[in-house]
PDB file of C-alpha atoms in Angstrom:
ATOM      1  CA  MET A  19     -10.948  26.139   3.305  1.00  0.00           C
ATOM      2  CA  LYS A  20      -7.504  24.220   4.159  1.00  0.00           C
ATOM      3  CA  ILE A  21      -6.521  21.784   1.526  1.00  0.00           C
ATOM      4  CA  ASP A  22      -7.250  18.709   3.672  1.00  0.00           C
ATOM      5  CA  GLN A  23     -10.875  19.775   4.309  1.00  0.00           C
ATOM      6  CA  ALA A  24     -11.388  20.629   0.710  1.00  0.00           C
ATOM      7  CA  ILE A  25     -10.109  17.160  -0.362  1.00  0.00           C
ATOM      8  CA  VAL A  26     -12.274  15.466   2.257  1.00  0.00           C
ATOM      9  CA  LEU A  27     -15.414  16.966   0.738  1.00  0.00           C
ATOM     10  CA  ASP A  28     -14.335  15.341  -2.581  1.00  0.00           C
ATOM     11  CA  HIS A  29     -13.666  11.878  -0.980  1.00  0.00           C
ATOM     12  CA  ALA A  30     -17.207  11.804   0.448  1.00  0.00           C
ATOM     13  CA  ILE A  31     -18.427  12.209  -3.122  1.00  0.00           C
ATOM     14  CA  GLN A  32     -16.230   9.415  -4.251  1.00  0.00           C
ATOM     15  CA  ARG A  33     -17.456   7.074  -1.519  1.00  0.00           C
ATOM     16  CA  ASP A  34     -20.823   7.731  -2.265  1.00  0.00           C
ATOM     17  CA  LEU A  35     -20.527   7.087  -5.959  1.00  0.00           C
ATOM     18  CA  ILE A  36     -18.652   3.718  -5.066  1.00  0.00           C
ATOM     19  CA  GLU A  37     -21.411   2.671  -2.695  1.00  0.00           C
ATOM     20  CA  GLN A  38     -24.046   3.425  -5.236  1.00  0.00           C
ATOM     21  CA  LEU A  39     -22.151   1.800  -8.160  1.00  0.00           C
ATOM     22  CA  LEU A  40     -21.432  -1.546  -6.317  1.00  0.00           C
ATOM     23  CA  ALA A  41     -25.338  -1.743  -5.480  1.00  0.00           C
ATOM     24  CA  THR A  42     -26.226  -1.830  -9.232  1.00  0.00           C
ATOM     25  CA  GLN A  43     -26.837  -4.904 -11.052  1.00  0.00           C
ATOM     26  CA  GLY A  44     -26.641  -5.792 -14.755  1.00  0.00           C
ATOM     27  CA  ASP A  45     -26.067  -3.731 -17.727  1.00  0.00           C
ATOM     28  CA  SER A  46     -28.494  -0.895 -16.318  1.00  0.00           C
ATOM     29  CA  GLU A  47     -28.516   2.840 -17.083  1.00  0.00           C
ATOM     30  CA  ASP A  48     -27.939   3.497 -13.452  1.00  0.00           C
ATOM     31  CA  ARG A  49     -24.636   1.400 -13.438  1.00  0.00           C
ATOM     32  CA  ARG A  50     -23.320   3.111 -16.648  1.00  0.00           C
ATOM     33  CA  GLN A  51     -24.438   6.615 -15.409  1.00  0.00           C
ATOM     34  CA  LEU A  52     -22.749   6.058 -12.006  1.00  0.00           C
ATOM     35  CA  PHE A  53     -19.576   4.457 -13.403  1.00  0.00           C
ATOM     36  CA  LYS A  54     -19.445   7.634 -15.665  1.00  0.00           C
ATOM     37  CA  GLN A  55     -19.642  10.014 -12.553  1.00  0.00           C
ATOM     38  CA  LEU A  56     -17.178   8.110 -10.815  1.00  0.00           C
ATOM     39  CA  LYS A  57     -14.671   8.051 -13.506  1.00  0.00           C
ATOM     40  CA  GLN A  58     -15.061  11.940 -14.156  1.00  0.00           C
ATOM     41  CA  GLU A  59     -14.615  12.599 -10.347  1.00  0.00           C
ATOM     42  CA  LEU A  60     -11.601  10.509  -9.954  1.00  0.00           C
ATOM     43  CA  SER A  61      -9.974  11.995 -13.000  1.00  0.00           C
ATOM     44  CA  ILE A  62     -10.561  15.549 -11.850  1.00  0.00           C
ATOM     45  CA  HIS A  63      -9.752  15.012  -8.518  1.00  0.00           C
ATOM     46  CA  ALA A  64      -6.699  13.286  -9.234  1.00  0.00           C
ATOM     47  CA  ASP A  65      -5.627  16.261 -11.499  1.00  0.00           C
ATOM     48  CA  ALA A  66      -6.515  18.685  -8.903  1.00  0.00           C
ATOM     49  CA  GLU A  67      -5.042  17.019  -5.985  1.00  0.00           C
ATOM     50  CA  GLU A  68      -1.823  16.392  -7.858  1.00  0.00           C
ATOM     51  CA  ARG A  69      -1.263  19.938  -8.759  1.00  0.00           C
ATOM     52  CA  HIS A  70      -2.416  21.514  -5.670  1.00  0.00           C
ATOM     53  CA  PHE A  71      -1.525  19.063  -3.037  1.00  0.00           C
ATOM     54  CA  TYR A  72       1.162  16.633  -4.081  1.00  0.00           C
ATOM     55  CA  VAL A  73       3.257  18.625  -6.040  1.00  0.00           C
ATOM     56  CA  PRO A  74       3.832  21.191  -3.287  1.00  0.00           C
ATOM     57  CA  LEU A  75       4.444  18.466  -1.028  1.00  0.00           C
ATOM     58  CA  ILE A  76       7.190  16.753  -3.052  1.00  0.00           C
ATOM     59  CA  GLU A  77       9.210  19.987  -2.480  1.00  0.00           C
ATOM     60  CA  ILE A  78       9.136  19.352   1.368  1.00  0.00           C
ATOM     61  CA  ASP A  79      11.449  16.468   2.319  1.00  0.00           C
ATOM     62  CA  ARG A  80       9.383  15.136   5.162  1.00  0.00           C
ATOM     63  CA  THR A  81       6.200  14.627   2.809  1.00  0.00           C
ATOM     64  CA  GLN A  82       8.194  13.901  -0.581  1.00  0.00           C
ATOM     65  CA  ASP A  83       7.779   9.979  -0.482  1.00  0.00           C
ATOM     66  CA  ASP A  84       3.973  10.185   0.624  1.00  0.00           C
ATOM     67  CA  ALA A  85       3.232  12.656  -2.264  1.00  0.00           C
ATOM     68  CA  ARG A  86       5.043  10.244  -4.725  1.00  0.00           C
ATOM     69  CA  HIS A  87       3.208   7.434  -3.448  1.00  0.00           C
ATOM     70  CA  GLY A  88      -0.244   9.123  -3.709  1.00  0.00           C
ATOM     71  CA  ILE A  89       0.681  10.111  -7.249  1.00  0.00           C
ATOM     72  CA  ALA A  90       1.535   6.408  -8.090  1.00  0.00           C
ATOM     73  CA  GLU A  91      -1.635   5.406  -6.529  1.00  0.00           C
ATOM     74  CA  HIS A  92      -3.401   7.797  -8.722  1.00  0.00           C
ATOM     75  CA  HIS A  93      -2.019   6.112 -11.791  1.00  0.00           C
ATOM     76  CA  GLU A  94      -2.836   2.694 -10.505  1.00  0.00           C
ATOM     77  CA  ILE A  95      -6.681   3.795 -10.092  1.00  0.00           C
ATOM     78  CA  GLU A  96      -6.525   5.106 -13.685  1.00  0.00           C
ATOM     79  CA  GLU A  97      -5.444   1.524 -14.808  1.00  0.00           C
ATOM     80  CA  LEU A  98      -8.331  -0.014 -12.692  1.00  0.00           C
ATOM     81  CA  VAL A  99     -10.912   2.299 -14.231  1.00  0.00           C
ATOM     82  CA  GLU A 100      -9.831   1.257 -17.495  1.00  0.00           C
ATOM     83  CA  GLN A 101     -10.391  -2.338 -16.496  1.00  0.00           C
ATOM     84  CA  VAL A 102     -13.664  -1.813 -15.334  1.00  0.00           C
ATOM     85  CA  GLU A 103     -14.599   0.219 -18.520  1.00  0.00           C
ATOM     86  CA  GLU A 104     -13.306  -2.473 -20.908  1.00  0.00           C
ATOM     87  CA  ALA A 105     -15.406  -5.147 -19.095  1.00  0.00           C
ATOM     88  CA  GLU A 106     -19.046  -6.146 -20.171  1.00  0.00           C
ATOM     89  CA  PHE A 107     -21.016  -4.060 -17.643  1.00  0.00           C
ATOM     90  CA  ASP A 108     -23.300  -7.386 -16.962  1.00  0.00           C
ATOM     91  CA  SER A 109     -20.393  -9.578 -16.491  1.00  0.00           C
ATOM     92  CA  SER A 110     -18.839 -11.116 -13.333  1.00  0.00           C
ATOM     93  CA  SER A 111     -15.762  -9.852 -14.412  1.00  0.00           C
ATOM     94  CA  TRP A 112     -17.112  -6.161 -14.620  1.00  0.00           C
ATOM     95  CA  LEU A 113     -18.139  -6.803 -10.835  1.00  0.00           C
ATOM     96  CA  LYS A 114     -14.693  -8.134  -9.859  1.00  0.00           C
ATOM     97  CA  HIS A 115     -12.907  -5.100 -11.406  1.00  0.00           C
ATOM     98  CA  ALA A 116     -15.315  -2.811  -9.847  1.00  0.00           C
ATOM     99  CA  LYS A 117     -14.589  -4.074  -6.493  1.00  0.00           C
ATOM    100  CA  ASN A 118     -11.002  -4.042  -7.116  1.00  0.00           C
ATOM    101  CA  LEU A 119     -11.288  -0.262  -8.121  1.00  0.00           C
ATOM    102  CA  ALA A 120     -13.503   0.491  -5.018  1.00  0.00           C
ATOM    103  CA  ASP A 121     -11.090  -1.222  -2.668  1.00  0.00           C
ATOM    104  CA  LYS A 122      -7.825   0.611  -4.394  1.00  0.00           C
ATOM    105  CA  VAL A 123      -9.728   4.094  -4.038  1.00  0.00           C
ATOM    106  CA  LEU A 124     -11.181   3.498  -0.597  1.00  0.00           C
ATOM    107  CA  HIS A 125      -7.493   2.403   0.603  1.00  0.00           C
ATOM    108  CA  HIS A 126      -6.025   5.581  -1.011  1.00  0.00           C
ATOM    109  CA  LEU A 127      -8.637   7.831   0.702  1.00  0.00           C
ATOM    110  CA  GLU A 128      -7.952   6.523   3.981  1.00  0.00           C
ATOM    111  CA  GLU A 129      -4.026   6.404   3.465  1.00  0.00           C
ATOM    112  CA  GLU A 130      -4.598  10.418   2.879  1.00  0.00           C
ATOM    113  CA  GLU A 131      -6.901  11.098   5.416  1.00  0.00           C
ATOM    114  CA  GLN A 132      -5.048   9.136   8.212  1.00  0.00           C
ATOM    115  CA  ASP A 133      -1.483   9.453   7.158  1.00  0.00           C
ATOM    116  CA  TYR A 134      -0.887  12.083   4.576  1.00  0.00           C
ATOM    117  CA  PHE A 135      -3.160  15.070   5.766  1.00  0.00           C
ATOM    118  CA  PRO A 136      -1.729  14.996   9.364  1.00  0.00           C
ATOM    119  CA  LYS A 137       1.739  15.188   8.076  1.00  0.00           C
ATOM    120  CA  ALA A 138       0.828  18.041   5.496  1.00  0.00           C
ATOM    121  CA  ASN A 139      -0.644  19.898   8.436  1.00  0.00           C
ATOM    122  CA  GLU A 140       2.856  19.566  10.489  1.00  0.00           C
ATOM    123  CA  VAL A 141       4.708  21.187   7.513  1.00  0.00           C
ATOM    124  CA  LEU A 142       2.393  23.730   6.036  1.00  0.00           C
ATOM    125  CA  SER A 143       1.496  26.941   7.613  1.00  0.00           C
ATOM    126  CA  ASP A 144      -2.387  27.666   7.934  1.00  0.00           C
ATOM    127  CA  GLU A 145      -1.932  30.150   5.328  1.00  0.00           C
ATOM    128  CA  GLN A 146      -0.246  27.748   2.761  1.00  0.00           C
ATOM    129  CA  ALA A 147      -2.794  25.284   3.547  1.00  0.00           C
ATOM    130  CA  LYS A 148      -5.740  27.651   2.953  1.00  0.00           C
ATOM    131  CA  GLU A 149      -4.266  28.914  -0.369  1.00  0.00           C
ATOM    132  CA  MET A 150      -3.719  25.433  -1.629  1.00  0.00           C
ATOM    133  CA  GLY A 151      -7.292  24.672  -0.430  1.00  0.00           C
ATOM    134  CA  ASP A 152      -8.658  27.421  -2.544  1.00  0.00           C
ATOM    135  CA  GLN A 153      -6.600  26.487  -5.370  1.00  0.00           C
ATOM    136  CA  TYR A 154      -7.807  22.995  -5.358  1.00  0.00           C
ATOM    137  CA  LEU A 155     -11.447  24.155  -4.839  1.00  0.00           C
ATOM    138  CA  ASN A 156     -11.155  26.476  -7.919  1.00  0.00           C
ATOM    139  CA  ALA A 157      -9.496  23.672  -9.872  1.00  0.00           C
ATOM    140  CA  MET A 158     -12.580  21.307  -9.022  1.00  0.00           C
ATOM    141  CA  ASN A 159     -15.100  23.823  -9.717  1.00  0.00           C
ATOM    142  CA  ASP A 160     -13.681  24.797 -13.141  1.00  0.00           C
ATOM    143  CA  ALA A 161     -13.179  21.071 -14.243  1.00  0.00           C
ATOM    144  CA  ARG A 162     -16.725  20.314 -13.107  1.00  0.00           C
ATOM    145  CA  LYS A 163     -18.127  23.182 -15.031  1.00  0.00           C
ATOM    146  CA  ASN A 164     -16.245  22.288 -18.123  1.00  0.00           C
ATOM    147  CA  SER A 165     -17.179  18.697 -17.888  1.00  0.00           C
ATOM    148  CA  ASP A 166     -20.954  19.453 -18.234  1.00  0.00           C
TER     149      ASP A 166
END
C-alpha cells in the first residue's frame, strides 16, 4: 500500500475519535477513554508519519518546506493535547481546548490530503511510495501492539 493510502486510513480513525470525543459531556468515562485513545493515536501517528513520510520528503527540495511544516504542526498538536489534558474534564475550558485541538488536527489532515500527498506522489516513484507505506504500516502496527 502506498504511503498516502496508509496514512489516510489513520486519518479516518482520528476523525472518528474526534467526532465521538466532541459529542461527550461532562467528566464521563467515555470522554476520558476517547481522549486517551485520541492522544495515543495522534502520538503514534505523528512518530510514524515523521519517520516514514516527512523525513524522506525533507531530502527532496520540492517537498522540503511542506515536510517541515507538517512536523511543526505535529508539535502544535502535542501542545494542544497537553492543554486538553490539563483542563478539568467537565469545564467549559476543556471543551474550548478540545475544539481547538480538533480544528488543528482536521486542518492538518486536510492539508496533507489536499496538498502534501499530491506533491509527494509527483516526486516519489510507486516503488518508493509502497516501501514507505509498508514501513509506516509496520511502525503503526508495532506501536499499537506495544501500547496495549
